[in-house]
């Protein structure tokens, strides 16, 4: 990738200015649109033996979204990272195809389960891209967000606490239901807003947190009064775990805080301290909360039967992955519907990838996520202001943790949690929030890579006249 | 802030790496195990995704496959004359799995057996649907029909063997069930299955292979063989020293004969077999002792838990821990003696084959979809319970039974028939209806083509000899006739 050659330019701004790389982005976008279109045709051929009727509309729709996004980036963020938009488009496009492909299975597309979900997801994706464009147009400079540090904190707290007052769905209280509109997963938005809060807060406090400490056994221990914030966040994430029964969100927020704290203070002691706290919290909660225990049991014995003698979702997911083997069964030819319900379209969408695209396809998807994370972290490295650095590492870190927690849970690496795979999985909140996340990262990278404005011509030279006697 | 940033980047890289390693583990290392897990529904989906290969009798298929629209499974098993062939085929049901030959040769029938790898690859490359192989049985349609129709609406079982090879020619069980009726997974199939399970007559039991009965007087053939082999009797026409009634050793219990048989007193072996004297055989058993009787019985296949034809037959039992009076009772087929119809057919076939017992089998060939033979069963000697001379002596005695004894109902015009009748008592104090037994073989110029064992429920079995000869012998006769006619 030519962008690696470019890295030298992103950190030091030469007088020549960095190339904008918009044409690279355009070329990559063509692939990002064509690959899902081929996948779409592939499903049609496999299931019905014909090219699906909607292929033109789908190509047009996805192409139009990608095209508009590209033109707007060209205009409003010309120096933004060229990889993030194509990767996000590709993942979103593939997600749409996978959901449409699962819509073709009558057993999991009954009215009781909400019917076909691809049209809705397409609408959410459009809204997501619209929000993406909105952020690019109206957020001229990411440093503006710094002004809203404490407002962000309040909003994030509300978003995190709100689901406790709504009924649990699928065993987790991470939804808020608005009658007539549908349900939202506020955690997805909270992850962006809380990153803004952490970035703003740590920007101000980092010196105090970093320097006022005592050295003990090779570690710099923070002062008691500086422990306050981390303990509050820790308590909050434990409460999420206990009351919303959501291990994923809890892990995400605490992990995000520890990462940002570490980057802000450059003190390893915070990481050690954070890990100790989270381990203590996790063990305590796992010992007392039954729903966490059952998740852990499922994780340790994924293939054991449910109490009623049926095959569990976890086992079905494992069978689905196993069925894929190295090359997969081909799109439209797997049996991931056996997982049942809407789970194959949302939480377990990676299982369908694993079965139908095989180990090869699944690894390609994971590498795409890895690439997106890497571009986010690179943006953090390139950013010139501490707030931008912290915000970028927060967003990229949150994204990485989410991918790890979801994919790790689905494949049985860690206990399962109730989060969704960004862009790929069915779910309006997730797709909208993640498009906004990408937009903010693009804004930061645009600022970082933008050539410094040419020094204003020194007016002194004109104004100061040598008065000759 | 760039140093910790780089470390965070490495950490995130490790997270993604961990995921990549994990998916390799699940989809590559564990894949095989997950794919064949017994709870993985894909196994059943695959089993019914292609037309299932057929089970063949006399060159014609007795099974078929039909397209269904019942959810996951594309094809459903069908059976031609399913009730008659059920003991042979077993069933392959979308809802209840597979049984008997359908289960044992599942991989051949679905085409997923390793030996069909080449065919499968060719089919895949040429874009053809995977096809199942065939299981060719040794059964004879006419013999099976004679057996099944002979049993009619009575409860019973028939097993017929070719003595010279061990090939099973007929295997009938009544009342039977139609495996087609439970092959699908609709509500009707489930109702049928539940009804079959609850039916007091147990139609899904495989009586000729999997159910044991008291062999009654038919076991006297085994006792006679043991007496000849162990030198207790040399001349089958020589008188024995047997009182009637005979007092069981160490007891005061009298062992009587069924009815007035004056010839049983000091009767010869031939005479004792002809009228079925309990006294003579009881005393023979007690005189030779447990070990000798058990030794011969085990050579015939008793007490062998692994008689695989290839469907595993139930273990036929002769007690190895009985005392002297119990040995006397066992010698006339009582006490703990129990035998499957197949076992008694094996006894008869060994006698008919001049003392050589061939291993019974019912699958002749396994064939690939293109009819290439991938496995051929060759006849195998199992044991030699009798010397040829003793076997011929016993044949003479058994032929007398059919000529002028209790088994006259089995006489054939074009073959010599040797046989023995019996009654299997059931339940405590005969509370349930007894079963009538008849075992026999036919002999022509070319040797013996068939040995058969018939057991049939007989409500009028007041006297054991008449009952076996009256109901069971005609069935045995028609089965033997069908085999002889078929060989012409």
Tab-separated table of N, CA, C and O in Angstrom, chain A residues 123-169:
chain	number	residue	atom	x	y	z
A	123	UNK	N	-31.563	1.193	5.104
A	123	UNK	CA	-32.000	2.528	5.531
A	123	UNK	C	-31.080	3.055	6.635
A	123	UNK	O	-30.628	4.200	6.596
A	124	UNK	N	-30.770	2.204	7.619
A	124	UNK	CA	-29.878	2.623	8.701
A	124	UNK	C	-28.498	2.994	8.147
A	124	UNK	O	-27.883	3.946	8.609
A	125	UNK	N	-28.033	2.217	7.166
A	125	UNK	CA	-26.723	2.519	6.585
A	125	UNK	C	-26.749	3.895	5.933
A	125	UNK	O	-25.799	4.681	6.052
A	126	UNK	N	-27.860	4.174	5.232
A	126	UNK	CA	-27.985	5.483	4.604
A	126	UNK	C	-27.954	6.582	5.654
A	126	UNK	O	-27.254	7.594	5.508
A	127	UNK	N	-28.699	6.362	6.742
A	127	UNK	CA	-28.684	7.342	7.830
A	127	UNK	C	-27.282	7.482	8.406
A	127	UNK	O	-26.840	8.587	8.740
A	128	UNK	N	-26.585	6.335	8.502
A	128	UNK	CA	-25.226	6.359	9.022
A	128	UNK	C	-24.314	7.197	8.160
A	128	UNK	O	-23.553	8.042	8.661
A	129	UNK	N	-24.414	6.987	6.839
A	129	UNK	CA	-23.583	7.776	5.930
A	129	UNK	C	-23.975	9.250	6.014
A	129	UNK	O	-23.112	10.146	5.971
A	130	UNK	N	-25.282	9.514	6.193
A	130	UNK	CA	-25.729	10.899	6.331
A	130	UNK	C	-25.092	11.543	7.566
A	130	UNK	O	-24.597	12.674	7.518
A	131	UNK	N	-25.079	10.793	8.675
A	131	UNK	CA	-24.456	11.324	9.890
A	131	UNK	C	-22.964	11.533	9.667
A	131	UNK	O	-22.366	12.522	10.118
A	132	UNK	N	-22.349	10.591	8.954
A	132	UNK	CA	-20.937	10.687	8.593
A	132	UNK	C	-20.676	12.016	7.866
A	132	UNK	O	-19.757	12.765	8.206
A	133	UNK	N	-21.534	12.296	6.880
A	133	UNK	CA	-21.377	13.532	6.116
A	133	UNK	C	-21.626	14.743	7.015
A	133	UNK	O	-20.905	15.745	6.941
A	134	UNK	N	-22.654	14.637	7.870
A	134	UNK	CA	-22.962	15.738	8.788
A	134	UNK	C	-21.766	16.083	9.658
A	134	UNK	O	-21.408	17.258	9.814
A	135	UNK	N	-21.122	15.054	10.211
A	135	UNK	CA	-19.951	15.301	11.062
A	135	UNK	C	-18.862	15.998	10.250
A	135	UNK	O	-18.252	16.981	10.695
A	136	UNK	N	-18.624	15.497	9.018
A	136	UNK	CA	-17.560	16.090	8.197
A	136	UNK	C	-17.853	17.559	7.889
A	136	UNK	O	-16.952	18.403	7.900
A	137	UNK	N	-19.135	17.845	7.602
A	137	UNK	CA	-19.475	19.206	7.181
A	137	UNK	C	-19.457	20.158	8.375
A	137	UNK	O	-18.878	21.246	8.307
A	138	UNK	N	-20.077	19.716	9.488
A	138	UNK	CA	-20.269	20.667	10.581
A	138	UNK	C	-19.141	20.670	11.591
A	138	UNK	O	-18.955	21.627	12.313
A	139	UNK	N	-18.389	19.600	11.676
A	139	UNK	CA	-17.270	19.575	12.620
A	139	UNK	C	-16.013	19.983	11.868
A	139	UNK	O	-15.299	19.157	11.320
A	140	UNK	N	-15.781	21.279	11.844
A	140	UNK	CA	-14.650	21.777	11.060
A	140	UNK	C	-13.326	21.416	11.722
A	140	UNK	O	-12.310	21.240	11.074
A	141	UNK	N	-13.371	21.380	13.036
A	141	UNK	CA	-12.141	21.098	13.768
A	141	UNK	C	-12.514	20.258	14.976
A	141	UNK	O	-13.409	20.629	15.750
A	142	UNK	N	-11.835	19.126	15.138
A	142	UNK	CA	-12.232	18.230	16.228
A	142	UNK	C	-11.996	18.851	17.602
A	142	UNK	O	-12.557	18.406	18.579
A	143	UNK	N	-11.154	19.872	17.671
A	143	UNK	CA	-10.855	20.462	18.974
A	143	UNK	C	-12.064	21.160	19.583
A	143	UNK	O	-12.105	21.431	20.772
A	144	UNK	N	-13.056	21.437	18.710
A	144	UNK	CA	-14.300	22.019	19.212
A	144	UNK	C	-14.915	21.105	20.273
A	144	UNK	O	-15.480	21.563	21.271
A	145	UNK	N	-14.756	19.813	20.082
A	145	UNK	CA	-15.366	18.837	20.992
A	145	UNK	C	-14.842	18.988	22.419
A	145	UNK	O	-15.511	18.619	23.371
A	146	UNK	N	-13.620	19.520	22.512
A	146	UNK	CA	-12.999	19.678	23.826
A	146	UNK	C	-13.846	20.565	24.735
A	146	UNK	O	-13.844	20.398	25.950
A	147	UNK	N	-14.576	21.472	24.115
A	147	UNK	CA	-15.413	22.382	24.894
A	147	UNK	C	-16.526	21.638	25.618
A	147	UNK	O	-17.071	22.123	26.588
A	148	UNK	N	-16.872	20.468	25.089
A	148	UNK	CA	-18.058	19.782	25.646
A	148	UNK	C	-17.678	18.637	26.567
A	148	UNK	O	-18.433	17.690	26.738
A	149	UNK	N	-16.479	18.733	27.150
A	149	UNK	CA	-15.998	17.635	27.987
A	149	UNK	C	-17.016	17.197	29.036
A	149	UNK	O	-17.397	16.029	29.100
A	150	UNK	N	-17.491	18.109	29.852
A	150	UNK	CA	-18.339	17.704	30.986
A	150	UNK	C	-19.769	17.456	30.563
A	150	UNK	O	-20.460	16.625	31.147
A	151	UNK	N	-20.210	18.147	29.501
A	151	UNK	CA	-21.531	17.814	28.951
A	151	UNK	C	-21.503	16.383	28.437
A	151	UNK	O	-22.424	15.589	28.661
A	152	UNK	N	-20.388	16.018	27.775
A	152	UNK	CA	-20.240	14.652	27.265
A	152	UNK	C	-20.363	13.655	28.400
A	152	UNK	O	-20.995	12.610	28.258
A	153	UNK	N	-19.738	13.996	29.537
A	153	UNK	CA	-19.779	13.070	30.651
A	153	UNK	C	-21.218	12.809	31.081
A	153	UNK	O	-21.633	11.661	31.246
A	154	UNK	N	-21.979	13.892	31.196
A	154	UNK	CA	-23.366	13.741	31.628
A	154	UNK	C	-24.160	12.920	30.620
A	154	UNK	O	-24.876	11.978	30.970
A	155	UNK	N	-23.986	13.272	29.332
A	155	UNK	CA	-24.731	12.548	28.291
A	155	UNK	C	-24.352	11.067	28.307
A	155	UNK	O	-25.215	10.181	28.239
A	156	UNK	N	-23.053	10.798	28.413
A	156	UNK	CA	-22.603	9.403	28.403
A	156	UNK	C	-23.195	8.642	29.577
A	156	UNK	O	-23.664	7.506	29.435
A	157	UNK	N	-23.200	9.271	30.753
A	157	UNK	CA	-23.766	8.604	31.927
A	157	UNK	C	-25.238	8.284	31.713
A	157	UNK	O	-25.702	7.188	32.017
A	158	UNK	N	-25.951	9.275	31.164
A	158	UNK	CA	-27.382	9.042	30.918
A	158	UNK	C	-27.569	7.883	29.954
A	158	UNK	O	-28.363	6.980	30.180
A	159	UNK	N	-26.798	7.905	28.874
A	159	UNK	CA	-26.942	6.849	27.866
A	159	UNK	C	-26.632	5.476	28.456
A	159	UNK	O	-27.257	4.477	28.103
A	160	UNK	N	-25.655	5.445	29.348
A	160	UNK	CA	-25.275	4.146	29.906
A	160	UNK	C	-26.282	3.648	30.931
A	160	UNK	O	-26.509	2.450	31.071
A	161	UNK	N	-26.883	4.591	31.666
A	161	UNK	CA	-27.761	4.181	32.758
A	161	UNK	C	-29.179	3.919	32.267
A	161	UNK	O	-29.886	3.062	32.789
A	162	UNK	N	-29.544	4.625	31.195
A	162	UNK	CA	-30.913	4.535	30.678
A	162	UNK	C	-31.417	3.096	30.464
A	162	UNK	O	-32.536	2.774	30.881
A	163	UNK	N	-30.663	2.229	29.839
A	163	UNK	CA	-31.209	0.895	29.533
A	163	UNK	C	-31.632	0.119	30.766
A	163	UNK	O	-32.419	-0.810	30.663
A	164	UNK	N	-31.131	0.513	31.954
A	164	UNK	CA	-31.527	-0.213	33.152
A	164	UNK	C	-33.027	-0.131	33.387
A	164	UNK	O	-33.609	-0.989	34.037
A	165	UNK	N	-33.652	0.928	32.847
A	165	UNK	CA	-35.073	1.119	33.108
A	165	UNK	C	-35.948	0.494	32.032
A	165	UNK	O	-37.142	0.640	32.034
A	166	UNK	N	-35.321	-0.190	31.096
A	166	UNK	CA	-36.096	-0.842	30.040
A	166	UNK	C	-35.948	-2.353	30.170
A	166	UNK	O	-34.969	-2.831	30.736
A	167	UNK	N	-36.940	-3.072	29.677
A	167	UNK	CA	-36.888	-4.532	29.850
A	167	UNK	C	-35.702	-5.143	29.085
A	167	UNK	O	-35.261	-4.629	28.060
A	168	UNK	N	-35.213	-6.244	29.627
A	168	UNK	CA	-34.086	-6.937	28.995
A	168	UNK	C	-34.536	-7.623	27.708
A	168	UNK	O	-35.649	-8.126	27.612
A	169	UNK	N	-33.676	-7.599	26.712
A	169	UNK	CA	-33.953	-8.357	25.486
A	169	UNK	C	-32.782	-9.297	25.268
A	169	UNK	O	-31.634	-8.898	25.377
